[in-house]
Amino acid sequence: MSKQKGGRNSDNFIMLPTVDFCFKELMQNPKVRKGFIAAILGKAPETIRRTTLVPTALRKESEEDKLGILDVLVELEGGAKMNMEMQVSYFDCWTNRVLFYLGKIYTGQIKEGEDYDKLRKCIHVSILDFVHFPKDKKCCRKIVFCDAESGEQYTDLMELHILELKKLPPEDQSEDGLIRWMRFLRGKSRKEFEEMAKKDEYIEEAYNELKKLSLDEQKRLEYELRQKAVRDHNMMMKSAEKRGLEIGEKRGLEIGEKRGLEIGEKRGLEIGEKRGEKRGIEIGRKQGERIALKRIVENQIKAGKSAEETAELLGLDLQEVKGLAEE
């Protein structure tokens, strides 16, 4: 049994492209980069003449952000820019964030006093392993500025591509290049990667690069550190969410009980103070519990869970879950 340097078993280990470190390393390969960008733009790879990597620093959302964002910035022929990001965990304000950074890339092309005609097209590609558009099954979309009434495109100077890996349809032999790439990016094993590599020479190059990266001791260490950082970040976010739900539920019960007592006291003038107080507390408790349950359902759906999965998880009736989500 072969072992790589440091005593690690290298037979089965393979890096996963959904880890942003791995994705960024894959994009260092010119052929891989060309194949993926061609698929995004809907062009033949041989028509993509230039894809120059632009150095990017680890971007922080705030001073407290210990994770940071690993993105890939590429300059295409003619000066157009393409920014690509892999995001595995649900991000509440993804749209706002993407528009903010796309705007920064666009405006960063010129300095004060320079002419606007120097501005070139900027594209942002979001590769998401969570559901961003829950109302449909479309797994990839292109978004541009359009006239609200006619639908006519106003300009192509700013463009968004959003790829939702979790919404990939069942495999089809006739699927196009972008769907193939999305399937590759979400691959989980050598066997999956090997099968996909047989269908596309650029994906084959990506798989070969993946194997090289997985055998590189230093790259593997960086990959595992990044994977741990992402895992720790997600755990911290889940803990904060759980704590927030507990506080919200407690506060909801307190408000509900207080309101219930007020109602109970008012009705107590008619049917007796004791009976009114008891009824008020019960109403308040139920209201508080429903508010808390509604928040839990909403968070589960935002995290990509279906109504059926949420109902099973919480032990609720499916119609009740749908009702809570629509309130």
Coordinates of C-alpha atoms in Angstrom, one line a residue, residues 43-219:
K43 CA -18.5 29.2 -26.0
A44 CA -16.1 26.6 -27.4
P45 CA -12.9 26.4 -25.4
E46 CA -10.7 27.1 -28.4
T47 CA -12.4 30.5 -28.8
I48 CA -11.2 31.6 -25.4
R49 CA -7.8 33.1 -26.2
R50 CA -6.7 34.6 -23.0
T51 CA -7.5 34.0 -19.3
T52 CA -4.9 35.8 -17.1
L53 CA -5.1 35.3 -13.3
V54 CA -5.2 38.6 -11.4
P55 CA -3.7 38.2 -7.8
T56 CA -6.3 38.4 -5.0
A57 CA -5.7 38.7 -1.3
L58 CA -7.7 36.8 1.3
R59 CA -10.8 39.0 1.6
K60 CA -12.4 39.6 5.0
E61 CA -16.0 40.5 5.5
S62 CA -15.2 42.3 8.8
E63 CA -12.4 42.7 11.3
E64 CA -13.9 39.8 13.3
D65 CA -14.0 37.5 10.2
K66 CA -11.4 34.8 10.8
L67 CA -12.4 32.7 7.7
G68 CA -12.1 35.2 4.8
I69 CA -13.0 34.6 1.2
L70 CA -10.8 32.8 -1.4
D71 CA -11.9 34.0 -4.8
V72 CA -10.5 33.8 -8.3
L73 CA -10.2 36.9 -10.5
V74 CA -9.4 36.5 -14.2
E75 CA -8.8 39.0 -17.0
L76 CA -10.2 37.9 -20.3
E77 CA -9.3 39.0 -23.8
G78 CA -10.3 42.7 -24.3
G79 CA -9.9 43.4 -20.6
A80 CA -13.1 42.0 -19.3
K81 CA -12.9 40.7 -15.7
M82 CA -14.5 37.5 -14.3
N83 CA -14.6 36.9 -10.5
M84 CA -15.4 33.4 -9.3
E85 CA -16.4 32.3 -5.8
M86 CA -17.1 28.9 -4.3
Q87 CA -19.5 29.1 -1.3
V88 CA -20.7 26.0 0.5
S89 CA -22.6 27.4 3.5
Y90 CA -25.8 29.3 3.3
F91 CA -25.1 33.1 3.2
D92 CA -28.1 35.3 4.2
C93 CA -27.2 38.4 2.2
W94 CA -25.5 36.8 -0.8
T95 CA -27.2 39.0 -3.4
N96 CA -26.2 42.2 -1.6
R97 CA -22.7 41.0 -1.1
V98 CA -22.1 39.9 -4.7
L99 CA -23.4 43.2 -6.1
F100 CA -21.1 45.1 -3.7
Y101 CA -18.0 43.2 -4.8
L102 CA -18.9 43.2 -8.5
G103 CA -19.4 47.0 -8.2
K104 CA -16.0 47.3 -6.6
I105 CA -14.3 45.3 -9.4
Y106 CA -16.1 47.4 -12.0
T107 CA -15.3 50.8 -10.5
G108 CA -11.8 49.7 -9.6
Q109 CA -10.9 49.6 -13.3
I110 CA -10.4 53.4 -13.6
K111 CA -8.8 56.1 -11.4
E112 CA -10.2 59.5 -10.7
G113 CA -10.2 61.7 -13.8
E114 CA -10.0 58.8 -16.3
D115 CA -12.6 58.3 -19.0
Y116 CA -15.5 56.0 -18.5
D117 CA -14.9 54.4 -21.9
K118 CA -12.0 52.5 -20.3
L119 CA -14.5 50.5 -18.2
R120 CA -14.8 46.9 -19.4
K121 CA -17.3 44.1 -18.8
C122 CA -17.2 42.5 -15.3
I123 CA -18.7 39.1 -14.5
H124 CA -19.3 37.5 -11.1
V125 CA -19.8 33.7 -10.9
S126 CA -21.3 32.4 -7.7
I127 CA -20.8 28.6 -7.3
L128 CA -23.2 27.8 -4.4
D129 CA -23.6 24.4 -2.6
F130 CA -26.9 25.6 -1.1
V131 CA -30.3 26.7 -2.6
H132 CA -30.4 30.4 -3.4
F133 CA -33.6 30.5 -5.4
P134 CA -36.0 28.1 -3.6
K135 CA -39.0 28.8 -5.9
D136 CA -37.7 26.9 -8.9
K137 CA -35.5 23.9 -10.0
K138 CA -33.3 25.9 -12.3
C139 CA -29.6 25.1 -11.3
C140 CA -27.8 27.8 -13.3
R141 CA -28.8 31.2 -14.5
K142 CA -27.4 34.4 -16.1
I143 CA -28.5 37.7 -14.8
V144 CA -28.0 41.0 -16.7
F145 CA -29.5 44.6 -16.7
C146 CA -32.8 44.5 -18.6
D147 CA -35.7 46.9 -19.3
A148 CA -38.4 46.0 -16.7
E149 CA -41.2 46.1 -19.3
S150 CA -39.8 44.8 -22.6
G151 CA -37.2 42.5 -21.1
E152 CA -34.7 44.0 -23.6
Q153 CA -31.1 43.9 -22.4
Y154 CA -29.9 47.4 -21.4
T155 CA -26.1 46.6 -21.1
D156 CA -23.9 43.6 -20.7
L157 CA -21.2 45.5 -18.8
M158 CA -22.1 43.8 -15.5
E159 CA -23.2 40.2 -15.4
L160 CA -24.0 37.6 -12.8
H161 CA -23.9 33.8 -13.2
I162 CA -25.3 31.8 -10.3
L163 CA -24.7 28.1 -10.2
E164 CA -26.7 26.1 -7.5
L165 CA -25.0 22.7 -7.2
K166 CA -27.7 21.3 -4.9
K167 CA -30.3 21.7 -7.7
L168 CA -28.4 19.6 -10.3
P169 CA -30.8 17.4 -12.2
P170 CA -30.3 13.6 -12.6
E171 CA -27.4 12.9 -15.0
D172 CA -28.3 13.0 -18.7
Q173 CA -26.0 11.8 -21.5
S174 CA -26.9 14.9 -23.6
E175 CA -26.2 17.5 -20.9
D176 CA -24.1 20.5 -21.8
G177 CA -20.7 21.6 -20.7
L178 CA -21.7 23.8 -17.8
I179 CA -23.8 21.1 -16.2
R180 CA -20.9 18.7 -16.6
W181 CA -18.6 21.2 -14.9
M182 CA -21.1 21.7 -12.1
R183 CA -21.4 17.9 -11.6
F184 CA -17.6 17.7 -11.5
L185 CA -17.3 20.5 -8.9
R186 CA -19.8 18.7 -6.7
G187 CA -18.1 15.3 -7.1
K188 CA -17.3 13.3 -3.9
S189 CA -15.1 10.4 -5.0
R190 CA -12.4 9.3 -7.4
K191 CA -14.8 7.0 -9.1
E192 CA -17.2 10.0 -9.9
F193 CA -14.3 12.1 -11.1
E194 CA -12.9 9.3 -13.3
E195 CA -16.3 8.8 -15.0
M196 CA -16.7 12.5 -15.7
A197 CA -13.1 12.8 -17.0
K198 CA -13.9 10.4 -19.8
K199 CA -16.5 12.8 -21.3
D200 CA -14.5 16.0 -21.6
E201 CA -10.8 16.7 -22.1
Y202 CA -10.9 19.8 -20.0
I203 CA -12.6 18.0 -17.1
E204 CA -10.0 15.3 -17.6
E205 CA -7.3 17.9 -17.1
A206 CA -9.1 19.1 -14.0
Y207 CA -9.2 15.6 -12.6
N208 CA -5.5 15.1 -13.3
E209 CA -4.8 18.4 -11.6
L210 CA -6.9 17.3 -8.7
K211 CA -4.8 14.1 -8.3
K212 CA -1.6 16.1 -8.3
L213 CA -2.9 18.5 -5.7
S214 CA -4.1 15.6 -3.5
L215 CA -0.6 14.0 -3.6
D216 CA 1.2 17.3 -2.7
E217 CA 1.8 17.1 1.1
Q218 CA 2.0 20.9 1.5
K219 CA -1.2 21.5 -0.6

